[in-house]
Coordinates of C-alpha atoms in Angstrom, one line a residue:
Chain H
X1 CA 26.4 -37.4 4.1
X2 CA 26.9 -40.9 2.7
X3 CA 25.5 -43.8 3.6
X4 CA 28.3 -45.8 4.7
X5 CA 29.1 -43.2 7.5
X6 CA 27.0 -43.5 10.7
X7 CA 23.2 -43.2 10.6
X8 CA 22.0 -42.3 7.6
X9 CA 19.5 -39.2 6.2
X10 CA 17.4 -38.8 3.1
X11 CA 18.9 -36.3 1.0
X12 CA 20.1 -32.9 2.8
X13 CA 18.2 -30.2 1.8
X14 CA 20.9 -28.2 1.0
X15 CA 22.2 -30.3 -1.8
X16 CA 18.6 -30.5 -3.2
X17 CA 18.5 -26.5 -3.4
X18 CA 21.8 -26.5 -5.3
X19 CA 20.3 -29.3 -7.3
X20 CA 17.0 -26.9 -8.1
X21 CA 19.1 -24.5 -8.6
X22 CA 21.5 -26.1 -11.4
X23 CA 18.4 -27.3 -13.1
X24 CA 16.9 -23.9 -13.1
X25 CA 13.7 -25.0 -10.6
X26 CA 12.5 -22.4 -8.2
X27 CA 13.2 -24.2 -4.7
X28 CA 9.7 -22.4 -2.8
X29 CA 7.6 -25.1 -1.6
X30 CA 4.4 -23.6 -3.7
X31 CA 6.3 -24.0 -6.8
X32 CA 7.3 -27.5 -5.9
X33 CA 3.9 -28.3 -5.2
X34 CA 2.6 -27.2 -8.6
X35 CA 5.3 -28.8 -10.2
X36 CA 4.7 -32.6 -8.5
X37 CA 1.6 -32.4 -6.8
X38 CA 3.0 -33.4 -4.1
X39 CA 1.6 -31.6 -0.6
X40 CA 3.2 -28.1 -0.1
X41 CA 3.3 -28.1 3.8
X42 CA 5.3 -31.7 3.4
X43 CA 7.6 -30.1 1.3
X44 CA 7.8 -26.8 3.0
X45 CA 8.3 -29.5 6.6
X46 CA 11.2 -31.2 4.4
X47 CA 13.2 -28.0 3.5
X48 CA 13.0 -26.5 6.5
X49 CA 14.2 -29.6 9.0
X50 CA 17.2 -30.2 6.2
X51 CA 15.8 -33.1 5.2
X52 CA 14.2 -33.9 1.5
X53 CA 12.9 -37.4 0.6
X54 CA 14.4 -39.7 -1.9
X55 CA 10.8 -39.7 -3.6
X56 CA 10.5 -35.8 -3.8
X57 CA 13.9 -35.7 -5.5
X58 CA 12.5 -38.3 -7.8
X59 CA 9.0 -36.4 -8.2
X60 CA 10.8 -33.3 -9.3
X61 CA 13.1 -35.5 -11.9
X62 CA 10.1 -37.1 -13.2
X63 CA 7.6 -34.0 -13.3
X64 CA 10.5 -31.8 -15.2
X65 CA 11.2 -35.2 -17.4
X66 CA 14.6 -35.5 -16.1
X67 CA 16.6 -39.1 -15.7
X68 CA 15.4 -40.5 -12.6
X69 CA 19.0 -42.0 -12.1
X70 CA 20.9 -39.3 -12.8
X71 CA 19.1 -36.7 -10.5
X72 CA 19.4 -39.4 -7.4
X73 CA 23.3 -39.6 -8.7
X74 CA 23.5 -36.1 -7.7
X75 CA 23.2 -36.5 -4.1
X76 CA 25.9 -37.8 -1.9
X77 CA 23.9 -40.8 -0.6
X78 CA 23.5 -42.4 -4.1
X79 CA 26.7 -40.7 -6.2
X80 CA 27.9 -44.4 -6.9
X81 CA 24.0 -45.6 -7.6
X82 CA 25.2 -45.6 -11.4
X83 CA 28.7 -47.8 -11.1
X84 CA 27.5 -50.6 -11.2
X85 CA 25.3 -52.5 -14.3
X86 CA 21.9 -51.6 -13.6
X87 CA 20.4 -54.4 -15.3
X88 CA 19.3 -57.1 -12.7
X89 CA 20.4 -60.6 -12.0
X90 CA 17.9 -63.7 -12.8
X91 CA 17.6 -64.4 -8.8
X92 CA 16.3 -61.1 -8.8
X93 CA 13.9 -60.8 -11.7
X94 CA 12.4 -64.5 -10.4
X95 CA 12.1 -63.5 -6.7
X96 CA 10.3 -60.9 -7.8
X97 CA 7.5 -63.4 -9.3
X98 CA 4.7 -64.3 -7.0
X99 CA 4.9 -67.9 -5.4
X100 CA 1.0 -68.6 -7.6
X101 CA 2.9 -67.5 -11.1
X102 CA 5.8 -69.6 -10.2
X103 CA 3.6 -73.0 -9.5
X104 CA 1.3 -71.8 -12.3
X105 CA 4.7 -72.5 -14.5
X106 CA 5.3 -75.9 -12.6
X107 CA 2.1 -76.8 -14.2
X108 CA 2.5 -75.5 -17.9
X109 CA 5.1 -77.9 -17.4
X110 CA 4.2 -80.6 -15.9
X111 CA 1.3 -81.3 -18.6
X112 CA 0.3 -79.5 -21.8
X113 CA -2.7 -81.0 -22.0
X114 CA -4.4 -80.5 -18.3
X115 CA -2.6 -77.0 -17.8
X116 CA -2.2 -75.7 -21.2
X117 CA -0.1 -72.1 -21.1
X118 CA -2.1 -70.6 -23.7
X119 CA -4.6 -70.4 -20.8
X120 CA -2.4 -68.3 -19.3
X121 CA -2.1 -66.4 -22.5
X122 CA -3.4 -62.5 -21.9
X123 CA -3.3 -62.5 -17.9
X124 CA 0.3 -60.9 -16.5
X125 CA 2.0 -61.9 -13.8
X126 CA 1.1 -60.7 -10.3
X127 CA 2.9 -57.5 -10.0
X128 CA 5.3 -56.6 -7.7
X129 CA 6.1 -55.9 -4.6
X130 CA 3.2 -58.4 -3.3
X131 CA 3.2 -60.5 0.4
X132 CA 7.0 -60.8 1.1
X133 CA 8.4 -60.1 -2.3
X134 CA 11.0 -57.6 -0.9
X135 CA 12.6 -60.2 1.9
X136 CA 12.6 -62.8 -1.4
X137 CA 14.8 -60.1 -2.9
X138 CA 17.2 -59.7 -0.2
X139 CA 17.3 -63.5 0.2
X140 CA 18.6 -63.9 -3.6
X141 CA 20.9 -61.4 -3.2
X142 CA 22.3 -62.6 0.1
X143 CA 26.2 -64.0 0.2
X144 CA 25.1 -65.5 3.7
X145 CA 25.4 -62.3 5.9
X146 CA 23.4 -59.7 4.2
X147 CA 21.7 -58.5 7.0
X148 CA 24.5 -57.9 9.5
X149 CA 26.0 -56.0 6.3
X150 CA 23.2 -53.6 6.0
X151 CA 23.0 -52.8 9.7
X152 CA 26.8 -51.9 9.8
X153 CA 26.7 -50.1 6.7
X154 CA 23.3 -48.1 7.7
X155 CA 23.8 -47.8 10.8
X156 CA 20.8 -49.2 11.7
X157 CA 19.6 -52.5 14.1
X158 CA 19.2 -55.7 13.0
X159 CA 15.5 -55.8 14.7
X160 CA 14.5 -52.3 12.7
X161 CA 15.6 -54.5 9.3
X162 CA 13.9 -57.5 10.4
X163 CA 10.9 -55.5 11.2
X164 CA 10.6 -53.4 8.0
X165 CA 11.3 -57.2 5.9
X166 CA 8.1 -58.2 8.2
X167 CA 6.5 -55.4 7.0
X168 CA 7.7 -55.6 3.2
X169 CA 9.5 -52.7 3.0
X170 CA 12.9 -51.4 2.6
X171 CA 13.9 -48.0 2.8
X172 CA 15.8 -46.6 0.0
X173 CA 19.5 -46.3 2.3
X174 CA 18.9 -50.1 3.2
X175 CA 17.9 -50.9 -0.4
X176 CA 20.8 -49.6 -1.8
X177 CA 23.1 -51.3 0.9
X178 CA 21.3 -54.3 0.1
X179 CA 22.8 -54.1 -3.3
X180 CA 26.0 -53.4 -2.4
X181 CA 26.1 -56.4 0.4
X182 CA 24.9 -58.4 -2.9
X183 CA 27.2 -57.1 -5.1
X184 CA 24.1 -56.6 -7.7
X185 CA 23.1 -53.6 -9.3
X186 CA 22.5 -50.3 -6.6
X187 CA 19.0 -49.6 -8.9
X188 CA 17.4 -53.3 -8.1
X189 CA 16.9 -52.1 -4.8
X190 CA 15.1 -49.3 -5.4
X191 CA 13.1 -50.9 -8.4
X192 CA 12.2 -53.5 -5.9
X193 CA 10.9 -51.3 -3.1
X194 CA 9.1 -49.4 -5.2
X195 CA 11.1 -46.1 -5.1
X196 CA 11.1 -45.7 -9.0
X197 CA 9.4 -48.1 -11.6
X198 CA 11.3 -51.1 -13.8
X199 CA 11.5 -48.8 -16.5
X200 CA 13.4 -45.9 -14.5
X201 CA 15.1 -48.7 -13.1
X202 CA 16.2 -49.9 -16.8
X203 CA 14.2 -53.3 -17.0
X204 CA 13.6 -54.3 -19.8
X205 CA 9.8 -54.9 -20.5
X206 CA 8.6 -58.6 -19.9
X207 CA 12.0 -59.2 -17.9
X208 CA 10.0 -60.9 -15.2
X209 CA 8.5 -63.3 -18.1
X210 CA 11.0 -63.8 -20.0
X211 CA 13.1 -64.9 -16.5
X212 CA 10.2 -67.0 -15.7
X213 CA 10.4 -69.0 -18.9
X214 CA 14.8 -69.3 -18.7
X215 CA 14.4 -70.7 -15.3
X216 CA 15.6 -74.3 -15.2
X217 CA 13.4 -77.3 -13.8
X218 CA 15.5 -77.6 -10.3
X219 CA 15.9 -74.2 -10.0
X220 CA 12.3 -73.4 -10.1
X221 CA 11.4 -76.5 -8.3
X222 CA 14.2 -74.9 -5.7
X223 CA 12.2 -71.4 -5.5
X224 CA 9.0 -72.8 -4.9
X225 CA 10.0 -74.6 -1.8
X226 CA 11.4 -71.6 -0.3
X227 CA 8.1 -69.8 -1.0
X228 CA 6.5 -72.8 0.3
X229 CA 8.3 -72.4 3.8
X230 CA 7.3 -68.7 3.8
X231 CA 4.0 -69.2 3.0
X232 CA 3.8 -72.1 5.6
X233 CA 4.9 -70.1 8.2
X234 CA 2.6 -66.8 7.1
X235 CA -0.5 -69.1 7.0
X236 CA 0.5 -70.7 10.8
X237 CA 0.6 -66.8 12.3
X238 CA -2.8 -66.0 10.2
X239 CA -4.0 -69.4 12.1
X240 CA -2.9 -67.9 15.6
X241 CA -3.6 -64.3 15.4
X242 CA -7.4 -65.5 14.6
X243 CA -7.4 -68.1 17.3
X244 CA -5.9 -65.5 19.7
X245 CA -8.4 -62.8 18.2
X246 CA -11.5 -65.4 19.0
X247 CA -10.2 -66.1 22.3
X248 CA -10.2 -62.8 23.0
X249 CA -13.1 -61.4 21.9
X250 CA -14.8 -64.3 23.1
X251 CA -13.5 -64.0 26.7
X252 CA -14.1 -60.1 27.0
X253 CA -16.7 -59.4 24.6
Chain I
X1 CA -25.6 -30.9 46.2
X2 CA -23.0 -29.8 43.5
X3 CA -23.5 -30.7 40.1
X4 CA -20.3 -31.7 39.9
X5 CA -21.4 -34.4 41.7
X6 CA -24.6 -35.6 40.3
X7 CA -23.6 -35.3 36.9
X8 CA -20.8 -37.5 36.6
X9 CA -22.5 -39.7 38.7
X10 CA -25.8 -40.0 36.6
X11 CA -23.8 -40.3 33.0
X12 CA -22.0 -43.3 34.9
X13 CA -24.9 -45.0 35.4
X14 CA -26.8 -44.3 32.3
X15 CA -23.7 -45.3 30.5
X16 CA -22.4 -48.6 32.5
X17 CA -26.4 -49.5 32.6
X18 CA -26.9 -48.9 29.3
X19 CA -23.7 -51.0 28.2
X20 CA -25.1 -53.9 30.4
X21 CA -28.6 -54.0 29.5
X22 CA -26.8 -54.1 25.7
X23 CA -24.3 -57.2 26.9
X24 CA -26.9 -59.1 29.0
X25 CA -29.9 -58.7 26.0
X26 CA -27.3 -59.9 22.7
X27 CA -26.8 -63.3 23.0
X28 CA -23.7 -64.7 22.9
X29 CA -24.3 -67.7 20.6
X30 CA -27.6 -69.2 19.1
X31 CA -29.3 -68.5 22.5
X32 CA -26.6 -69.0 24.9
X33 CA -27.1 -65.4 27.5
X34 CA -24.4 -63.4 28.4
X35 CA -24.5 -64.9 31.6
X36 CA -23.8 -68.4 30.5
X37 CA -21.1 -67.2 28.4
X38 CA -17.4 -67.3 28.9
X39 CA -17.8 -63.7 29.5
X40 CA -20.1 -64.0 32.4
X41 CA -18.2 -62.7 34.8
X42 CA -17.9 -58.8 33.0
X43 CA -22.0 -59.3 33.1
X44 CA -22.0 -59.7 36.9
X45 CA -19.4 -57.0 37.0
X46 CA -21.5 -54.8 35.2
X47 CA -24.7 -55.7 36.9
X48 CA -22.7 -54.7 40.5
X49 CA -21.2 -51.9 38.6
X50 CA -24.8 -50.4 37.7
X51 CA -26.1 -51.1 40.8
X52 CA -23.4 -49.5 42.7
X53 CA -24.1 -45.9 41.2
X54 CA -27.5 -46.6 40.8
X55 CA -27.6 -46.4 45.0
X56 CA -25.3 -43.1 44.9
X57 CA -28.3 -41.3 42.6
X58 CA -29.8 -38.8 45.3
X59 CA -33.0 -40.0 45.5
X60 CA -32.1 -43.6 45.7
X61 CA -29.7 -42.9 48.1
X62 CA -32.6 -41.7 50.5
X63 CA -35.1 -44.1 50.0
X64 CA -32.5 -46.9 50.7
X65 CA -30.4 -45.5 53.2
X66 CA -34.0 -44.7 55.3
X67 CA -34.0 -48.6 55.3
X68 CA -30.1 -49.4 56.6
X69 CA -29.5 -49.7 60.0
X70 CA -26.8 -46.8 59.9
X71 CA -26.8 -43.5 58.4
X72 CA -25.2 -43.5 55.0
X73 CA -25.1 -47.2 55.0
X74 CA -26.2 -47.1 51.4
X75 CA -23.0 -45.7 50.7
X76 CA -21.1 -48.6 52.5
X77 CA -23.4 -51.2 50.2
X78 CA -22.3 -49.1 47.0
X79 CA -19.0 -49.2 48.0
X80 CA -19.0 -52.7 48.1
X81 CA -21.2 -53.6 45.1
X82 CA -18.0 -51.9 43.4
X83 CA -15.4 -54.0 45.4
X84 CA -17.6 -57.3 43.9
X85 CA -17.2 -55.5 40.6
X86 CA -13.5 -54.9 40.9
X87 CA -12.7 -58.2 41.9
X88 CA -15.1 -60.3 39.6
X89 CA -13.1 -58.0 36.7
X90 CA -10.0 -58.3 37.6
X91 CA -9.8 -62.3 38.1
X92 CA -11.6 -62.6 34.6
X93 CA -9.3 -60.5 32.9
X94 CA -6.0 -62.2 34.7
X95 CA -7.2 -65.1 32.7
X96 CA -8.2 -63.3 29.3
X97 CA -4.6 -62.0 29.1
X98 CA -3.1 -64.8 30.5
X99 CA -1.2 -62.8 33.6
X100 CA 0.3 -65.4 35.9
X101 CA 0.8 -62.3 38.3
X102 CA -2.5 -60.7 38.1
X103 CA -4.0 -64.1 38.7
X104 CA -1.9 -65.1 41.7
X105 CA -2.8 -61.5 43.1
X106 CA -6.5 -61.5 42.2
X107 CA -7.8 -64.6 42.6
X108 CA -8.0 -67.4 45.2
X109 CA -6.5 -66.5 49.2
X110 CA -4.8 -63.5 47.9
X111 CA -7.5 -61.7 46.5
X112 CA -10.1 -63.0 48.9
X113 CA -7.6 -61.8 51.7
X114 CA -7.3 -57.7 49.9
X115 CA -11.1 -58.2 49.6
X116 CA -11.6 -59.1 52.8
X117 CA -9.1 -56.5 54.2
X118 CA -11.1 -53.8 52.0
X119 CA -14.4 -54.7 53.1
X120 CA -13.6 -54.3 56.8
X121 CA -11.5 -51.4 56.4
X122 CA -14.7 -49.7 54.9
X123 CA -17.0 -50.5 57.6
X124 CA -14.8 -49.9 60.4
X125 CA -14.8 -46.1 58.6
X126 CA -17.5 -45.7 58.2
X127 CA -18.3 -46.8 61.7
X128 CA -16.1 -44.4 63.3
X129 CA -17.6 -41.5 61.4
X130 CA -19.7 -38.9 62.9
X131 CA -21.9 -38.5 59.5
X132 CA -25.4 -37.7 61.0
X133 CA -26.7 -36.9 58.0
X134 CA -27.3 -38.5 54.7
X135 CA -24.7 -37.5 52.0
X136 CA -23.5 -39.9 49.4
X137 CA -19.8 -40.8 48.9
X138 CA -19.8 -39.0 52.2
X139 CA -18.5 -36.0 50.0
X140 CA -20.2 -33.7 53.2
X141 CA -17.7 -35.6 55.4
X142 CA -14.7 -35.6 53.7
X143 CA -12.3 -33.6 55.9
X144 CA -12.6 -36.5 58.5
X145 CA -9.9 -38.4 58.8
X146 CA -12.0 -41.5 58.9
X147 CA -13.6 -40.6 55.6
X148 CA -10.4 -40.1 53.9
X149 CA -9.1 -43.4 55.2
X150 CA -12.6 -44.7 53.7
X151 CA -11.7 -43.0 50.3
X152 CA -8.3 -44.4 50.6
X153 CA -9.3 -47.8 51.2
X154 CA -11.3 -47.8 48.0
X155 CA -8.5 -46.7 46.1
X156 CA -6.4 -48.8 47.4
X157 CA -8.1 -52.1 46.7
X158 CA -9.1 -50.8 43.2
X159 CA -5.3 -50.3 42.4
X160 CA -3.9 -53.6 44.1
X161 CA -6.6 -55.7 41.6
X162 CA -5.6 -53.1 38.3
X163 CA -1.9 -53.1 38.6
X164 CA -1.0 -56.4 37.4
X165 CA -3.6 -55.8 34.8
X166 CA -1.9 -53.0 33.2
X167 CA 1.1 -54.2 31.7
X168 CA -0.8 -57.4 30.2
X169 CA -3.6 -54.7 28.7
X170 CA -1.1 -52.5 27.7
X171 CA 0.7 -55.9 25.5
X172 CA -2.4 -56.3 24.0
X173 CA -3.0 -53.5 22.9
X174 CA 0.1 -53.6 20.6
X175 CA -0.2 -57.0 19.8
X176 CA -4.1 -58.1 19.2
X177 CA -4.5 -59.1 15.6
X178 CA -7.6 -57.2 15.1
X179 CA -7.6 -53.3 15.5
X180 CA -10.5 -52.8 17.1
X181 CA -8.8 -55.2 19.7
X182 CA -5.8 -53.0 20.3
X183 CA -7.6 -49.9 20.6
X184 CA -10.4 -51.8 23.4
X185 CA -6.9 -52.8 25.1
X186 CA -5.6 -49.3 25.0
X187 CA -8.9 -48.1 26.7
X188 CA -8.6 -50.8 29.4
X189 CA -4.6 -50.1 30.1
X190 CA -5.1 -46.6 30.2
X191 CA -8.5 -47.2 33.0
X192 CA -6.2 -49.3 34.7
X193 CA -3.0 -47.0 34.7
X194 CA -5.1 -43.8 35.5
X195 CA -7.0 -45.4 38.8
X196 CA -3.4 -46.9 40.1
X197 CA -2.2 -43.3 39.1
X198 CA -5.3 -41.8 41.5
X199 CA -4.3 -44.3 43.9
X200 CA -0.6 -43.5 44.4
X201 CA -1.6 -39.6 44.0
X202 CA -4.3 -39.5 46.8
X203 CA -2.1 -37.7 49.3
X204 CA -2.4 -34.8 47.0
X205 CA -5.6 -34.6 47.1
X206 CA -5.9 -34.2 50.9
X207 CA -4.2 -31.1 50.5
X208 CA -7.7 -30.2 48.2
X209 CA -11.4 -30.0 49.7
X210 CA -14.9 -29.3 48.7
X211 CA -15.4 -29.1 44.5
X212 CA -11.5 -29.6 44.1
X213 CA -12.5 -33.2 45.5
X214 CA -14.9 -33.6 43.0
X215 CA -12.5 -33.0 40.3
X216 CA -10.4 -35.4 41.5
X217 CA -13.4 -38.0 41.6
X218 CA -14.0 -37.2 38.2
X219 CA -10.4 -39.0 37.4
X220 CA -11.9 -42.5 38.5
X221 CA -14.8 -41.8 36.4
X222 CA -13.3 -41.4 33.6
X223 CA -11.0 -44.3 34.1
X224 CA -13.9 -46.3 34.8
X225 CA -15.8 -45.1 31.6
X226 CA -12.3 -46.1 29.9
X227 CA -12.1 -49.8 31.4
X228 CA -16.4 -50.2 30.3
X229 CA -15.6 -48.5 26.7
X230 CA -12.9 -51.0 26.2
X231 CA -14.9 -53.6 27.1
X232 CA -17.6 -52.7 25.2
X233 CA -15.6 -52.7 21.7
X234 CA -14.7 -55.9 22.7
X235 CA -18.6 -57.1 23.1
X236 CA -18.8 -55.1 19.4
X237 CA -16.1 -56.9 18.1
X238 CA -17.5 -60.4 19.3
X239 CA -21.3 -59.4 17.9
X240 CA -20.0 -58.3 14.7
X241 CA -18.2 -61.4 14.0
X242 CA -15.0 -59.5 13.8
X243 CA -12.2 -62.6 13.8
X244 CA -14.1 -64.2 11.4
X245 CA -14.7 -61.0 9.1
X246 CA -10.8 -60.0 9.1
X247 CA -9.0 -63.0 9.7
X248 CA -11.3 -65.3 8.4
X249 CA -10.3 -64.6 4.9
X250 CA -7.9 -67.4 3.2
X251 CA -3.8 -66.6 4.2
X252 CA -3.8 -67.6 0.6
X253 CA -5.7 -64.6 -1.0
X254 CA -4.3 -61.6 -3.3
X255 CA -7.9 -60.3 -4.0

């Protein structure tokens, strides 16, 4: 089933037996099991309701050192995953830096000699996904109406995508109609969301650096006071949900 | 007697005594008791609570009731040591959850008119009951219409002051920042929902006498050992500092 029709299904189970089958893997759940490591009564649950997930399919790629890409390109879902460039845009890469790493560069810039970057020399950047890095990613993709987008093409509310965004996550279908809302790459998504790693995802090492240090002056500046309404917002609700915690506890406990 | 009746009756009190010594002997702050707290009320509740069962214990129920003007008198005063406990609960925890509705229903005229209505309903039952002999909960009774009315009466009150309590419980118990919040919510909603449930249900149980009767008992028990288990995960969270412990932390913080 594709994802732009109706509500949509990790990968049938059907298609991933023919898949097995073409790449000459036994499809019993024991044999899976030994291959991945992954549990064999999940799998054995997945093959028998029809449904495989997107991260078995890419368990079995990676554990018989297949292409990530291509063996996700062989199910109907994500056919078109690879028609697109698959390198990601700037906005992408740099919403994908933590707000700390992006003021940490305001400062190697704004003086040499009280925040000097060699400082900064052998410690990486905060890795990704981290607090709210996934809705940064839909927001620098978004022509203005990403959200809507998504929910027609998946199928699914606009409440369940706000929620999941709350919760920093993304599942693979809205991932990839993320991408195609945003016109970017259908492998950012997934890259993004943790699905498969930069490197299956064809980033090139250090493209998060190497972003970081392209990015002009206002843009940067720009960034950082978007994070800074997220983070003044995220830092409100921690205030109330420990003042309504205290009140609580202190009225019933 | 049936042990299906002293049993319950005893782990009732050993736990809702137990869980009120504990409240009423941990400070709340510095030196502040828990019945100087904000929590005070849930302390008296307790403390009628206890004493409530503590009269329905066999032995205690002689020695008291050879001292009340009526037979099975002592059952009367237990019965209304719980209606104190019902009510003082309810009103505090319309205003913990912040339930317009529970508080309009629980405290003030309202609730002092259902309490009122309750207490006489009880006495008047009791009054009109040929119970010669002593019997606590009146369970050697209970196929008098009287009794049942008495049973009823209970039940009734208890659900009038835990409905409007539910749906606010149940909230919190999805909502409540800490865990150990949401899952002391869930016990209270679930108390709550079970004695309305008992309450709605009681013509059924007419249909049922002698040990069957007891089981059905057994339902406002457990719901009561739900609401007190709630309660006391509360008291846990607040002596363990838990707000501080998992909120406390900076917003800010990766580590």
């Amino acid at each position: 089933m594709s994802i732009t029709q109706g509500v949509p299904v990790p990968v049938s189970a059907t298609e991933f037996k023919a898949w097995l089958d073409r790449a000459s893997i036994s499809s019993s759940p024991t044999a899976l099991s030994g291959l991945t490591g992954l549990n064999r009564g999940t799998l054995s649950n997945q093959l028998r309701r029809g449904n495989v997930a997107e991260s078995t399919v890419i368990a079995v790629a990676r554990a018989s050192g297949m292409n990530v890409l291509h063996a996700l390109a062989a199910f109907s879902p994500y056919s078109d995953i690879q028609s697109r460039p698959i390198a990601p845009s700037h906005a992408e890469l740099l919403s994908q830096i933590h707000h700390a790493d992006l003021m940490a560069e305001l400062q190697f810039r704004t003086s040499n000699k009280h925040y000097p970057r060699a400082l900064r020399q052998d410690i990486p950047l905060i890795t990704f996904p981290h607090d709210g890095s996934i809705r940064a990613w839909v927001d620098s993709i978004d022509p203005g109406d990403i959200r809507h987008r998504m929910s027609e093409e998946t199928g699914m509310a606009l409440t369940y995508i706000a929620t999941q965004l709350t919760e920093n996550k993304l599942n693979p279908h809205l991932a990839v109609a993320a991408s195609r809302a945003g016109g970017v790459s259908f492998v950012s998504g997934l890259v993004v969301t943790e699905v498969i790693t930069p490197a299956e995802g064809g980033w090139p090492v250090r493209a998060r650096e190497d972003a970081l240090l392209e990015t002009s002056d206002d843009e940067l500046v720009d960034v950082i006071s978007a994070r800074i309404n997220l983070l003044q917002r995220k830092v409100k609700q921690r205030k109330e949900a420990r003042e309504y915690a205290e009140k609580m506890t202190e009225l019933l406990g | 007697m049936s042990p299906l009746y002293y049993v319950p009756v005893t782990l009732m009190l050993i736990v809702c005594g137990s869980l009120t010594f504990h409240r009423l002997n941990t400070p709340v702050q510095g030196n502040m008791k828990a019945l100087e707290g904000k929590a005070q009320a849930i302390s008296a509740s307790g403390i009628f609570l206890t004493l409530g069962y503590l009269l329905l214990i066999p032995p205690v129920y002689g020695v008291v009731d050879q001292m009340m003007p009526t037979t099975n008198g002592t059952d009367l005063l237990s019965k209304y040591l719980s209606l104190m406990a019902v009510a003082l609960l309810g009103g505090h925890l319309s205003r913990a959850y912040g339930s317009v509705k529970a508080r309009r229903w629980t405290v003030g005229g309202p609730g002092a008119i259902a309490l009122g209505l309750a207490a006489s309903g009880l006495l008047w039952c009791l009054a009109t009951t040929n119970a010669p002999e002593q019997s606590p909960q009146l369970a050697a009774y209970a196929d008098q219409p009287s009794v049942r009315l008495y049973v009823w009466f209970m039940l009734a009150y208890v659900a009038y002051i835990v409905f409007p309590l539910i749906k606010p419980a149940y909230l919190d118990s999805r909502r409540n920042p800490l865990r150990v919040g949401r899952i002391a919510s869930g016990f209270i909603a679930a108390g709550f929902a079970m004695s309305f449930i008992r309450a709605l249900t009681y013509p059924l149980e007419l249909a049922g006498s002698g040990d069957l009767l007891h089981l059905y008992m057994l339902a406002s028990y457990v719901s009561t050992a739900f609401v007190v288990g709630g309660l006391a995960l509360f008291a846990y969270a607040r002596r363990t500092r838990k707000p501080q412990a998992e909120l406390g932390r900076s917003a800010l913080s990766i580590d």
